[in-house]
Amino acid sequence: MDPKEQLSQDLKAAMKSGDAVRKRVVRDVMATLKEAELQRREDLIKKALKKHNISRPTESDAETLAAYQKTIEKVIAEEQIETHATAVEAEFLGIVQKQVKQRQDSLEEAQRGGRDDIAAEQEAEIAVLAEYLPKQLSREEVEAEARALIEKIGASGAGDMGKVMGPLMGRLKGRADGKLISDVVRALLAE
């Protein structure tokens, strides 16, 4: 199912059940997703206008501005910007992961500050967000993936960390925490 449809259904269910935490978290993800789509749309329009060598007219009379707007609409249709601006599942997962990370940081700060009420709230929000992520790999599974890639690339020391991290992060995106991946690769390259 499309992530936006899933979020919409989950928001309706949360509203019906009175689940304030789920409602807040889902709305937050929806807003962030919408913001990302708008930013991508804006970037795609700028790129398309540059590609077609179209710039804003210096004259501001109604006829010139109308012609300019019509040209923009034509370019948007030609370049299929609306289709390309829609969030894809990978971006959705990235947004959810980023929000989990933010809440984990807040959780740690709340625990250090002795704010159990805030810590409990952050844990509840993390639990809701975790439902949108694929099953997370264990340390052993990450280690197996990392070993295979290190062997394939022929990496042999800390200097090769970048060679391993890029492809491994791409391969494990959404299925493992970046810090865990980094720790595993660092440990394996230090052997």
mmCIF file with all atom_site columns, C-alpha atoms in Angstrom:
data_model
loop_
_atom_site.group_PDB
_atom_site.id
_atom_site.type_symbol
_atom_site.label_atom_id
_atom_site.label_alt_id
_atom_site.label_comp_id
_atom_site.label_asym_id
_atom_site.label_entity_id
_atom_site.label_seq_id
_atom_site.pdbx_PDB_ins_code
_atom_site.Cartn_x
_atom_site.Cartn_y
_atom_site.Cartn_z
_atom_site.occupancy
_atom_site.B_iso_or_equiv
_atom_site.pdbx_formal_charge
_atom_site.auth_seq_id
_atom_site.auth_comp_id
_atom_site.auth_asym_id
_atom_site.auth_atom_id
_atom_site.pdbx_PDB_model_num
ATOM 1   C CA . MET A 1 1   ? 0.000   0.000   0.000   1.00 0.00 ? 1   MET A CA 1
ATOM 2   C CA . ASP A 1 2   ? 1.125   3.560   -0.737  1.00 0.00 ? 2   ASP A CA 1
ATOM 3   C CA . PRO A 1 3   ? 2.686   5.125   2.388   1.00 0.00 ? 3   PRO A CA 1
ATOM 4   C CA . LYS A 1 4   ? 0.397   8.175   2.207   1.00 0.00 ? 4   LYS A CA 1
ATOM 5   C CA . GLU A 1 5   ? -2.701  5.982   1.996   1.00 0.00 ? 5   GLU A CA 1
ATOM 6   C CA . GLN A 1 6   ? -1.482  3.914   4.936   1.00 0.00 ? 6   GLN A CA 1
ATOM 7   C CA . LEU A 1 7   ? -0.842  7.042   6.994   1.00 0.00 ? 7   LEU A CA 1
ATOM 8   C CA . SER A 1 8   ? -4.264  8.415   6.134   1.00 0.00 ? 8   SER A CA 1
ATOM 9   C CA . GLN A 1 9   ? -5.974  5.178   7.196   1.00 0.00 ? 9   GLN A CA 1
ATOM 10  C CA . ASP A 1 10  ? -3.907  5.037   10.371  1.00 0.00 ? 10  ASP A CA 1
ATOM 11  C CA . LEU A 1 11  ? -4.788  8.637   11.210  1.00 0.00 ? 11  LEU A CA 1
ATOM 12  C CA . LYS A 1 12  ? -8.514  7.908   10.815  1.00 0.00 ? 12  LYS A CA 1
ATOM 13  C CA . ALA A 1 13  ? -8.194  4.817   13.011  1.00 0.00 ? 13  ALA A CA 1
ATOM 14  C CA . ALA A 1 14  ? -6.262  6.781   15.661  1.00 0.00 ? 14  ALA A CA 1
ATOM 15  C CA . MET A 1 15  ? -8.890  9.513   15.659  1.00 0.00 ? 15  MET A CA 1
ATOM 16  C CA . LYS A 1 16  ? -11.709 6.982   16.035  1.00 0.00 ? 16  LYS A CA 1
ATOM 17  C CA . SER A 1 17  ? -9.946  5.146   18.853  1.00 0.00 ? 17  SER A CA 1
ATOM 18  C CA . GLY A 1 18  ? -8.819  8.321   20.618  1.00 0.00 ? 18  GLY A CA 1
ATOM 19  C CA . ASP A 1 19  ? -5.139  7.292   20.467  1.00 0.00 ? 19  ASP A CA 1
ATOM 20  C CA . ALA A 1 20  ? -3.532  10.717  20.949  1.00 0.00 ? 20  ALA A CA 1
ATOM 21  C CA . VAL A 1 21  ? 0.059   9.467   20.625  1.00 0.00 ? 21  VAL A CA 1
ATOM 22  C CA . ARG A 1 22  ? -0.571  7.645   17.343  1.00 0.00 ? 22  ARG A CA 1
ATOM 23  C CA . LYS A 1 23  ? -2.535  10.614  15.992  1.00 0.00 ? 23  LYS A CA 1
ATOM 24  C CA . ARG A 1 24  ? 0.281   13.038  16.835  1.00 0.00 ? 24  ARG A CA 1
ATOM 25  C CA . VAL A 1 25  ? 2.991   10.806  15.375  1.00 0.00 ? 25  VAL A CA 1
ATOM 26  C CA . VAL A 1 26  ? 1.090   10.035  12.168  1.00 0.00 ? 26  VAL A CA 1
ATOM 27  C CA . ARG A 1 27  ? 0.297   13.719  11.627  1.00 0.00 ? 27  ARG A CA 1
ATOM 28  C CA . ASP A 1 28  ? 3.954   14.560  12.155  1.00 0.00 ? 28  ASP A CA 1
ATOM 29  C CA . VAL A 1 29  ? 5.079   11.985  9.581   1.00 0.00 ? 29  VAL A CA 1
ATOM 30  C CA . MET A 1 30  ? 2.410   13.161  7.130   1.00 0.00 ? 30  MET A CA 1
ATOM 31  C CA . ALA A 1 31  ? 3.505   16.788  7.494   1.00 0.00 ? 31  ALA A CA 1
ATOM 32  C CA . THR A 1 32  ? 7.168   15.913  7.017   1.00 0.00 ? 32  THR A CA 1
ATOM 33  C CA . LEU A 1 33  ? 6.338   13.799  3.964   1.00 0.00 ? 33  LEU A CA 1
ATOM 34  C CA . LYS A 1 34  ? 4.270   16.620  2.453   1.00 0.00 ? 34  LYS A CA 1
ATOM 35  C CA . GLU A 1 35  ? 7.078   19.090  3.118   1.00 0.00 ? 35  GLU A CA 1
ATOM 36  C CA . ALA A 1 36  ? 9.577   16.803  1.370   1.00 0.00 ? 36  ALA A CA 1
ATOM 37  C CA . GLU A 1 37  ? 7.279   16.446  -1.642  1.00 0.00 ? 37  GLU A CA 1
ATOM 38  C CA . LEU A 1 38  ? 6.807   20.216  -1.905  1.00 0.00 ? 38  LEU A CA 1
ATOM 39  C CA . GLN A 1 39  ? 10.563  20.759  -1.705  1.00 0.00 ? 39  GLN A CA 1
ATOM 40  C CA . ARG A 1 40  ? 11.208  18.143  -4.386  1.00 0.00 ? 40  ARG A CA 1
ATOM 41  C CA . ARG A 1 41  ? 8.500   19.679  -6.608  1.00 0.00 ? 41  ARG A CA 1
ATOM 42  C CA . GLU A 1 42  ? 10.073  23.119  -6.230  1.00 0.00 ? 42  GLU A CA 1
ATOM 43  C CA . ASP A 1 43  ? 13.529  21.754  -7.047  1.00 0.00 ? 43  ASP A CA 1
ATOM 44  C CA . LEU A 1 44  ? 12.214  19.884  -10.098 1.00 0.00 ? 44  LEU A CA 1
ATOM 45  C CA . ILE A 1 45  ? 10.455  23.002  -11.395 1.00 0.00 ? 45  ILE A CA 1
ATOM 46  C CA . LYS A 1 46  ? 13.620  25.093  -11.012 1.00 0.00 ? 46  LYS A CA 1
ATOM 47  C CA . LYS A 1 47  ? 15.633  22.431  -12.813 1.00 0.00 ? 47  LYS A CA 1
ATOM 48  C CA . ALA A 1 48  ? 13.057  22.158  -15.621 1.00 0.00 ? 48  ALA A CA 1
ATOM 49  C CA . LEU A 1 49  ? 12.876  25.927  -16.096 1.00 0.00 ? 49  LEU A CA 1
ATOM 50  C CA . LYS A 1 50  ? 16.658  26.088  -16.293 1.00 0.00 ? 50  LYS A CA 1
ATOM 51  C CA . LYS A 1 51  ? 16.710  23.172  -18.755 1.00 0.00 ? 51  LYS A CA 1
ATOM 52  C CA . HIS A 1 52  ? 14.167  24.915  -20.998 1.00 0.00 ? 52  HIS A CA 1
ATOM 53  C CA . ASN A 1 53  ? 15.947  28.262  -20.519 1.00 0.00 ? 53  ASN A CA 1
ATOM 54  C CA . ILE A 1 54  ? 12.873  29.978  -19.068 1.00 0.00 ? 54  ILE A CA 1
ATOM 55  C CA . SER A 1 55  ? 13.279  32.906  -16.712 1.00 0.00 ? 55  SER A CA 1
ATOM 56  C CA . ARG A 1 56  ? 10.825  35.186  -14.967 1.00 0.00 ? 56  ARG A CA 1
ATOM 57  C CA . PRO A 1 57  ? 9.870   38.144  -17.153 1.00 0.00 ? 57  PRO A CA 1
ATOM 58  C CA . THR A 1 58  ? 11.044  41.576  -16.109 1.00 0.00 ? 58  THR A CA 1
ATOM 59  C CA . GLU A 1 59  ? 7.746   43.142  -17.139 1.00 0.00 ? 59  GLU A CA 1
ATOM 60  C CA . SER A 1 60  ? 4.921   42.674  -14.689 1.00 0.00 ? 60  SER A CA 1
ATOM 61  C CA . ASP A 1 61  ? 1.862   43.348  -16.818 1.00 0.00 ? 61  ASP A CA 1
ATOM 62  C CA . ALA A 1 62  ? -0.948  40.804  -16.614 1.00 0.00 ? 62  ALA A CA 1
ATOM 63  C CA . GLU A 1 63  ? -0.532  39.504  -20.172 1.00 0.00 ? 63  GLU A CA 1
ATOM 64  C CA . THR A 1 64  ? 3.193   38.781  -19.798 1.00 0.00 ? 64  THR A CA 1
ATOM 65  C CA . LEU A 1 65  ? 2.704   37.084  -16.426 1.00 0.00 ? 65  LEU A CA 1
ATOM 66  C CA . ALA A 1 66  ? -0.156  34.983  -17.808 1.00 0.00 ? 66  ALA A CA 1
ATOM 67  C CA . ALA A 1 67  ? 2.038   33.821  -20.716 1.00 0.00 ? 67  ALA A CA 1
ATOM 68  C CA . TYR A 1 68  ? 4.849   33.028  -18.269 1.00 0.00 ? 68  TYR A CA 1
ATOM 69  C CA . GLN A 1 69  ? 2.484   31.017  -16.051 1.00 0.00 ? 69  GLN A CA 1
ATOM 70  C CA . LYS A 1 70  ? 1.190   29.107  -19.082 1.00 0.00 ? 70  LYS A CA 1
ATOM 71  C CA . THR A 1 71  ? 4.763   28.275  -20.102 1.00 0.00 ? 71  THR A CA 1
ATOM 72  C CA . ILE A 1 72  ? 5.515   27.009  -16.591 1.00 0.00 ? 72  ILE A CA 1
ATOM 73  C CA . GLU A 1 73  ? 2.405   24.803  -16.631 1.00 0.00 ? 73  GLU A CA 1
ATOM 74  C CA . LYS A 1 74  ? 3.452   23.397  -20.017 1.00 0.00 ? 74  LYS A CA 1
ATOM 75  C CA . VAL A 1 75  ? 6.944   22.585  -18.711 1.00 0.00 ? 75  VAL A CA 1
ATOM 76  C CA . ILE A 1 76  ? 5.496   20.981  -15.571 1.00 0.00 ? 76  ILE A CA 1
ATOM 77  C CA . ALA A 1 77  ? 3.286   18.753  -17.715 1.00 0.00 ? 77  ALA A CA 1
ATOM 78  C CA . GLU A 1 78  ? 6.095   17.931  -20.191 1.00 0.00 ? 78  GLU A CA 1
ATOM 79  C CA . GLU A 1 79  ? 8.574   16.999  -17.479 1.00 0.00 ? 79  GLU A CA 1
ATOM 80  C CA . GLN A 1 80  ? 5.916   15.088  -15.488 1.00 0.00 ? 80  GLN A CA 1
ATOM 81  C CA . ILE A 1 81  ? 6.936   16.966  -12.375 1.00 0.00 ? 81  ILE A CA 1
ATOM 82  C CA . GLU A 1 82  ? 3.812   16.097  -10.394 1.00 0.00 ? 82  GLU A CA 1
ATOM 83  C CA . THR A 1 83  ? 4.529   12.385  -10.860 1.00 0.00 ? 83  THR A CA 1
ATOM 84  C CA . HIS A 1 84  ? 8.218   12.705  -9.983  1.00 0.00 ? 84  HIS A CA 1
ATOM 85  C CA . ALA A 1 85  ? 7.526   14.904  -6.939  1.00 0.00 ? 85  ALA A CA 1
ATOM 86  C CA . THR A 1 86  ? 5.469   12.230  -5.186  1.00 0.00 ? 86  THR A CA 1
ATOM 87  C CA . ALA A 1 87  ? 7.254   10.605  -2.275  1.00 0.00 ? 87  ALA A CA 1
ATOM 88  C CA . VAL A 1 88  ? 8.467   7.082   -2.825  1.00 0.00 ? 88  VAL A CA 1
ATOM 89  C CA . GLU A 1 89  ? 8.714   4.353   -0.226  1.00 0.00 ? 89  GLU A CA 1
ATOM 90  C CA . ALA A 1 90  ? 12.462  4.812   0.247   1.00 0.00 ? 90  ALA A CA 1
ATOM 91  C CA . GLU A 1 91  ? 11.958  8.468   1.106   1.00 0.00 ? 91  GLU A CA 1
ATOM 92  C CA . PHE A 1 92  ? 9.114   7.551   3.450   1.00 0.00 ? 92  PHE A CA 1
ATOM 93  C CA . LEU A 1 93  ? 11.384  5.086   5.262   1.00 0.00 ? 93  LEU A CA 1
ATOM 94  C CA . GLY A 1 94  ? 14.089  7.745   5.504   1.00 0.00 ? 94  GLY A CA 1
ATOM 95  C CA . ILE A 1 95  ? 11.647  10.179  7.068   1.00 0.00 ? 95  ILE A CA 1
ATOM 96  C CA . VAL A 1 96  ? 10.445  7.606   9.592   1.00 0.00 ? 96  VAL A CA 1
ATOM 97  C CA . GLN A 1 97  ? 14.033  6.632   10.460  1.00 0.00 ? 97  GLN A CA 1
ATOM 98  C CA . LYS A 1 98  ? 14.977  10.266  10.966  1.00 0.00 ? 98  LYS A CA 1
ATOM 99  C CA . GLN A 1 99  ? 12.019  10.779  13.277  1.00 0.00 ? 99  GLN A CA 1
ATOM 100 C CA . VAL A 1 100 ? 12.911  7.647   15.249  1.00 0.00 ? 100 VAL A CA 1
ATOM 101 C CA . LYS A 1 101 ? 16.472  8.952   15.623  1.00 0.00 ? 101 LYS A CA 1
ATOM 102 C CA . GLN A 1 102 ? 15.216  12.356  16.817  1.00 0.00 ? 102 GLN A CA 1
ATOM 103 C CA . ARG A 1 103 ? 13.003  10.705  19.398  1.00 0.00 ? 103 ARG A CA 1
ATOM 104 C CA . GLN A 1 104 ? 15.800  8.398   20.537  1.00 0.00 ? 104 GLN A CA 1
ATOM 105 C CA . ASP A 1 105 ? 17.995  11.445  21.105  1.00 0.00 ? 105 ASP A CA 1
ATOM 106 C CA . SER A 1 106 ? 15.176  13.123  23.068  1.00 0.00 ? 106 SER A CA 1
ATOM 107 C CA . LEU A 1 107 ? 14.654  9.914   25.041  1.00 0.00 ? 107 LEU A CA 1
ATOM 108 C CA . GLU A 1 108 ? 18.319  9.785   26.043  1.00 0.00 ? 108 GLU A CA 1
ATOM 109 C CA . GLU A 1 109 ? 18.257  13.440  27.119  1.00 0.00 ? 109 GLU A CA 1
ATOM 110 C CA . ALA A 1 110 ? 15.057  12.924  29.100  1.00 0.00 ? 110 ALA A CA 1
ATOM 111 C CA . GLN A 1 111 ? 16.558  9.899   30.848  1.00 0.00 ? 111 GLN A CA 1
ATOM 112 C CA . ARG A 1 112 ? 19.737  11.844  31.674  1.00 0.00 ? 112 ARG A CA 1
ATOM 113 C CA . GLY A 1 113 ? 17.615  14.687  33.032  1.00 0.00 ? 113 GLY A CA 1
ATOM 114 C CA . GLY A 1 114 ? 15.447  12.376  35.109  1.00 0.00 ? 114 GLY A CA 1
ATOM 115 C CA . ARG A 1 115 ? 12.300  13.286  33.145  1.00 0.00 ? 115 ARG A CA 1
ATOM 116 C CA . ASP A 1 116 ? 10.501  9.955   33.166  1.00 0.00 ? 116 ASP A CA 1
ATOM 117 C CA . ASP A 1 117 ? 7.297   11.518  31.807  1.00 0.00 ? 117 ASP A CA 1
ATOM 118 C CA . ILE A 1 118 ? 9.043   12.764  28.654  1.00 0.00 ? 118 ILE A CA 1
ATOM 119 C CA . ALA A 1 119 ? 11.004  9.517   28.329  1.00 0.00 ? 119 ALA A CA 1
ATOM 120 C CA . ALA A 1 120 ? 7.775   7.484   28.421  1.00 0.00 ? 120 ALA A CA 1
ATOM 121 C CA . GLU A 1 121 ? 6.218   9.745   25.795  1.00 0.00 ? 121 GLU A CA 1
ATOM 122 C CA . GLN A 1 122 ? 9.241   9.366   23.511  1.00 0.00 ? 122 GLN A CA 1
ATOM 123 C CA . GLU A 1 123 ? 9.221   5.582   23.937  1.00 0.00 ? 123 GLU A CA 1
ATOM 124 C CA . ALA A 1 124 ? 5.530   5.464   22.982  1.00 0.00 ? 124 ALA A CA 1
ATOM 125 C CA . GLU A 1 125 ? 6.190   7.568   19.867  1.00 0.00 ? 125 GLU A CA 1
ATOM 126 C CA . ILE A 1 126 ? 9.158   5.387   18.879  1.00 0.00 ? 126 ILE A CA 1
ATOM 127 C CA . ALA A 1 127 ? 6.941   2.311   19.183  1.00 0.00 ? 127 ALA A CA 1
ATOM 128 C CA . VAL A 1 128 ? 4.397   3.842   16.786  1.00 0.00 ? 128 VAL A CA 1
ATOM 129 C CA . LEU A 1 129 ? 7.096   4.827   14.290  1.00 0.00 ? 129 LEU A CA 1
ATOM 130 C CA . ALA A 1 130 ? 8.708   1.373   14.473  1.00 0.00 ? 130 ALA A CA 1
ATOM 131 C CA . GLU A 1 131 ? 5.513   -0.101  13.009  1.00 0.00 ? 131 GLU A CA 1
ATOM 132 C CA . TYR A 1 132 ? 6.296   1.666   9.721   1.00 0.00 ? 132 TYR A CA 1
ATOM 133 C CA . LEU A 1 133 ? 9.830   0.316   9.465   1.00 0.00 ? 133 LEU A CA 1
ATOM 134 C CA . PRO A 1 134 ? 10.755  -3.068  8.058   1.00 0.00 ? 134 PRO A CA 1
ATOM 135 C CA . LYS A 1 135 ? 12.019  -5.687  10.507  1.00 0.00 ? 135 LYS A CA 1
ATOM 136 C CA . GLN A 1 136 ? 15.358  -4.493  11.811  1.00 0.00 ? 136 GLN A CA 1
ATOM 137 C CA . LEU A 1 137 ? 18.387  -6.708  11.292  1.00 0.00 ? 137 LEU A CA 1
ATOM 138 C CA . SER A 1 138 ? 20.243  -8.042  14.304  1.00 0.00 ? 138 SER A CA 1
ATOM 139 C CA . ARG A 1 139 ? 23.893  -7.208  14.901  1.00 0.00 ? 139 ARG A CA 1
ATOM 140 C CA . GLU A 1 140 ? 24.835  -10.686 13.659  1.00 0.00 ? 140 GLU A CA 1
ATOM 141 C CA . GLU A 1 141 ? 22.899  -10.208 10.409  1.00 0.00 ? 141 GLU A CA 1
ATOM 142 C CA . VAL A 1 142 ? 24.532  -6.807  9.841   1.00 0.00 ? 142 VAL A CA 1
ATOM 143 C CA . GLU A 1 143 ? 27.900  -8.373  10.572  1.00 0.00 ? 143 GLU A CA 1
ATOM 144 C CA . ALA A 1 144 ? 27.288  -11.140 7.999   1.00 0.00 ? 144 ALA A CA 1
ATOM 145 C CA . GLU A 1 145 ? 26.336  -8.584  5.338   1.00 0.00 ? 145 GLU A CA 1
ATOM 146 C CA . ALA A 1 146 ? 29.369  -6.452  6.206   1.00 0.00 ? 146 ALA A CA 1
ATOM 147 C CA . ARG A 1 147 ? 31.772  -9.424  6.110   1.00 0.00 ? 147 ARG A CA 1
ATOM 148 C CA . ALA A 1 148 ? 30.481  -10.453 2.687   1.00 0.00 ? 148 ALA A CA 1
ATOM 149 C CA . LEU A 1 149 ? 30.893  -6.934  1.308   1.00 0.00 ? 149 LEU A CA 1
ATOM 150 C CA . ILE A 1 150 ? 34.336  -6.460  2.866   1.00 0.00 ? 150 ILE A CA 1
ATOM 151 C CA . GLU A 1 151 ? 35.457  -9.721  1.292   1.00 0.00 ? 151 GLU A CA 1
ATOM 152 C CA . LYS A 1 152 ? 33.972  -8.793  -2.079  1.00 0.00 ? 152 LYS A CA 1
ATOM 153 C CA . ILE A 1 153 ? 35.602  -5.345  -2.108  1.00 0.00 ? 153 ILE A CA 1
ATOM 154 C CA . GLY A 1 154 ? 38.836  -6.559  -0.591  1.00 0.00 ? 154 GLY A CA 1
ATOM 155 C CA . ALA A 1 155 ? 38.811  -3.937  2.159   1.00 0.00 ? 155 ALA A CA 1
ATOM 156 C CA . SER A 1 156 ? 41.553  -4.454  4.703   1.00 0.00 ? 156 SER A CA 1
ATOM 157 C CA . GLY A 1 157 ? 41.782  -1.606  7.158   1.00 0.00 ? 157 GLY A CA 1
ATOM 158 C CA . ALA A 1 158 ? 40.260  1.517   8.653   1.00 0.00 ? 158 ALA A CA 1
ATOM 159 C CA . GLY A 1 159 ? 41.248  3.450   5.526   1.00 0.00 ? 159 GLY A CA 1
ATOM 160 C CA . ASP A 1 160 ? 38.748  1.395   3.532   1.00 0.00 ? 160 ASP A CA 1
ATOM 161 C CA . MET A 1 161 ? 35.810  2.321   5.791   1.00 0.00 ? 161 MET A CA 1
ATOM 162 C CA . GLY A 1 162 ? 34.317  4.669   3.178   1.00 0.00 ? 162 GLY A CA 1
ATOM 163 C CA . LYS A 1 163 ? 34.521  2.011   0.474   1.00 0.00 ? 163 LYS A CA 1
ATOM 164 C CA . VAL A 1 164 ? 32.463  -0.330  2.628   1.00 0.00 ? 164 VAL A CA 1
ATOM 165 C CA . MET A 1 165 ? 30.026  2.084   4.303   1.00 0.00 ? 165 MET A CA 1
ATOM 166 C CA . GLY A 1 166 ? 28.491  3.597   1.159   1.00 0.00 ? 166 GLY A CA 1
ATOM 167 C CA . PRO A 1 167 ? 27.422  0.346   -0.507  1.00 0.00 ? 167 PRO A CA 1
ATOM 168 C CA . LEU A 1 168 ? 26.506  -1.277  2.805   1.00 0.00 ? 168 LEU A CA 1
ATOM 169 C CA . MET A 1 169 ? 24.308  1.629   3.878   1.00 0.00 ? 169 MET A CA 1
ATOM 170 C CA . GLY A 1 170 ? 22.530  1.434   0.531   1.00 0.00 ? 170 GLY A CA 1
ATOM 171 C CA . ARG A 1 171 ? 22.045  -2.300  0.851   1.00 0.00 ? 171 ARG A CA 1
ATOM 172 C CA . LEU A 1 172 ? 20.748  -2.123  4.441   1.00 0.00 ? 172 LEU A CA 1
ATOM 173 C CA . LYS A 1 173 ? 18.775  1.135   4.190   1.00 0.00 ? 173 LYS A CA 1
ATOM 174 C CA . GLY A 1 174 ? 15.754  1.002   6.434   1.00 0.00 ? 174 GLY A CA 1
ATOM 175 C CA . ARG A 1 175 ? 16.702  -2.376  7.866   1.00 0.00 ? 175 ARG A CA 1
ATOM 176 C CA . ALA A 1 176 ? 19.497  -1.374  10.245  1.00 0.00 ? 176 ALA A CA 1
ATOM 177 C CA . ASP A 1 177 ? 20.571  1.668   12.214  1.00 0.00 ? 177 ASP A CA 1
ATOM 178 C CA . GLY A 1 178 ? 23.452  3.622   10.667  1.00 0.00 ? 178 GLY A CA 1
ATOM 179 C CA . LYS A 1 179 ? 25.351  3.748   13.954  1.00 0.00 ? 179 LYS A CA 1
ATOM 180 C CA . LEU A 1 180 ? 25.132  -0.037  14.295  1.00 0.00 ? 180 LEU A CA 1
ATOM 181 C CA . ILE A 1 181 ? 26.375  -0.497  10.733  1.00 0.00 ? 181 ILE A CA 1
ATOM 182 C CA . SER A 1 182 ? 29.246  1.902   11.345  1.00 0.00 ? 182 SER A CA 1
ATOM 183 C CA . ASP A 1 183 ? 30.233  0.174   14.602  1.00 0.00 ? 183 ASP A CA 1
ATOM 184 C CA . VAL A 1 184 ? 30.181  -3.258  12.942  1.00 0.00 ? 184 VAL A CA 1
ATOM 185 C CA . VAL A 1 185 ? 32.246  -2.140  9.933   1.00 0.00 ? 185 VAL A CA 1
ATOM 186 C CA . ARG A 1 186 ? 34.759  -0.353  12.153  1.00 0.00 ? 186 ARG A CA 1
ATOM 187 C CA . ALA A 1 187 ? 35.159  -3.468  14.321  1.00 0.00 ? 187 ALA A CA 1
ATOM 188 C CA . LEU A 1 188 ? 35.519  -5.773  11.326  1.00 0.00 ? 188 LEU A CA 1
ATOM 189 C CA . LEU A 1 189 ? 38.104  -3.574  9.624   1.00 0.00 ? 189 LEU A CA 1
ATOM 190 C CA . ALA A 1 190 ? 40.084  -3.345  12.844  1.00 0.00 ? 190 ALA A CA 1
ATOM 191 C CA . GLU A 1 191 ? 40.454  -7.155  13.006  1.00 0.00 ? 191 GLU A CA 1
#
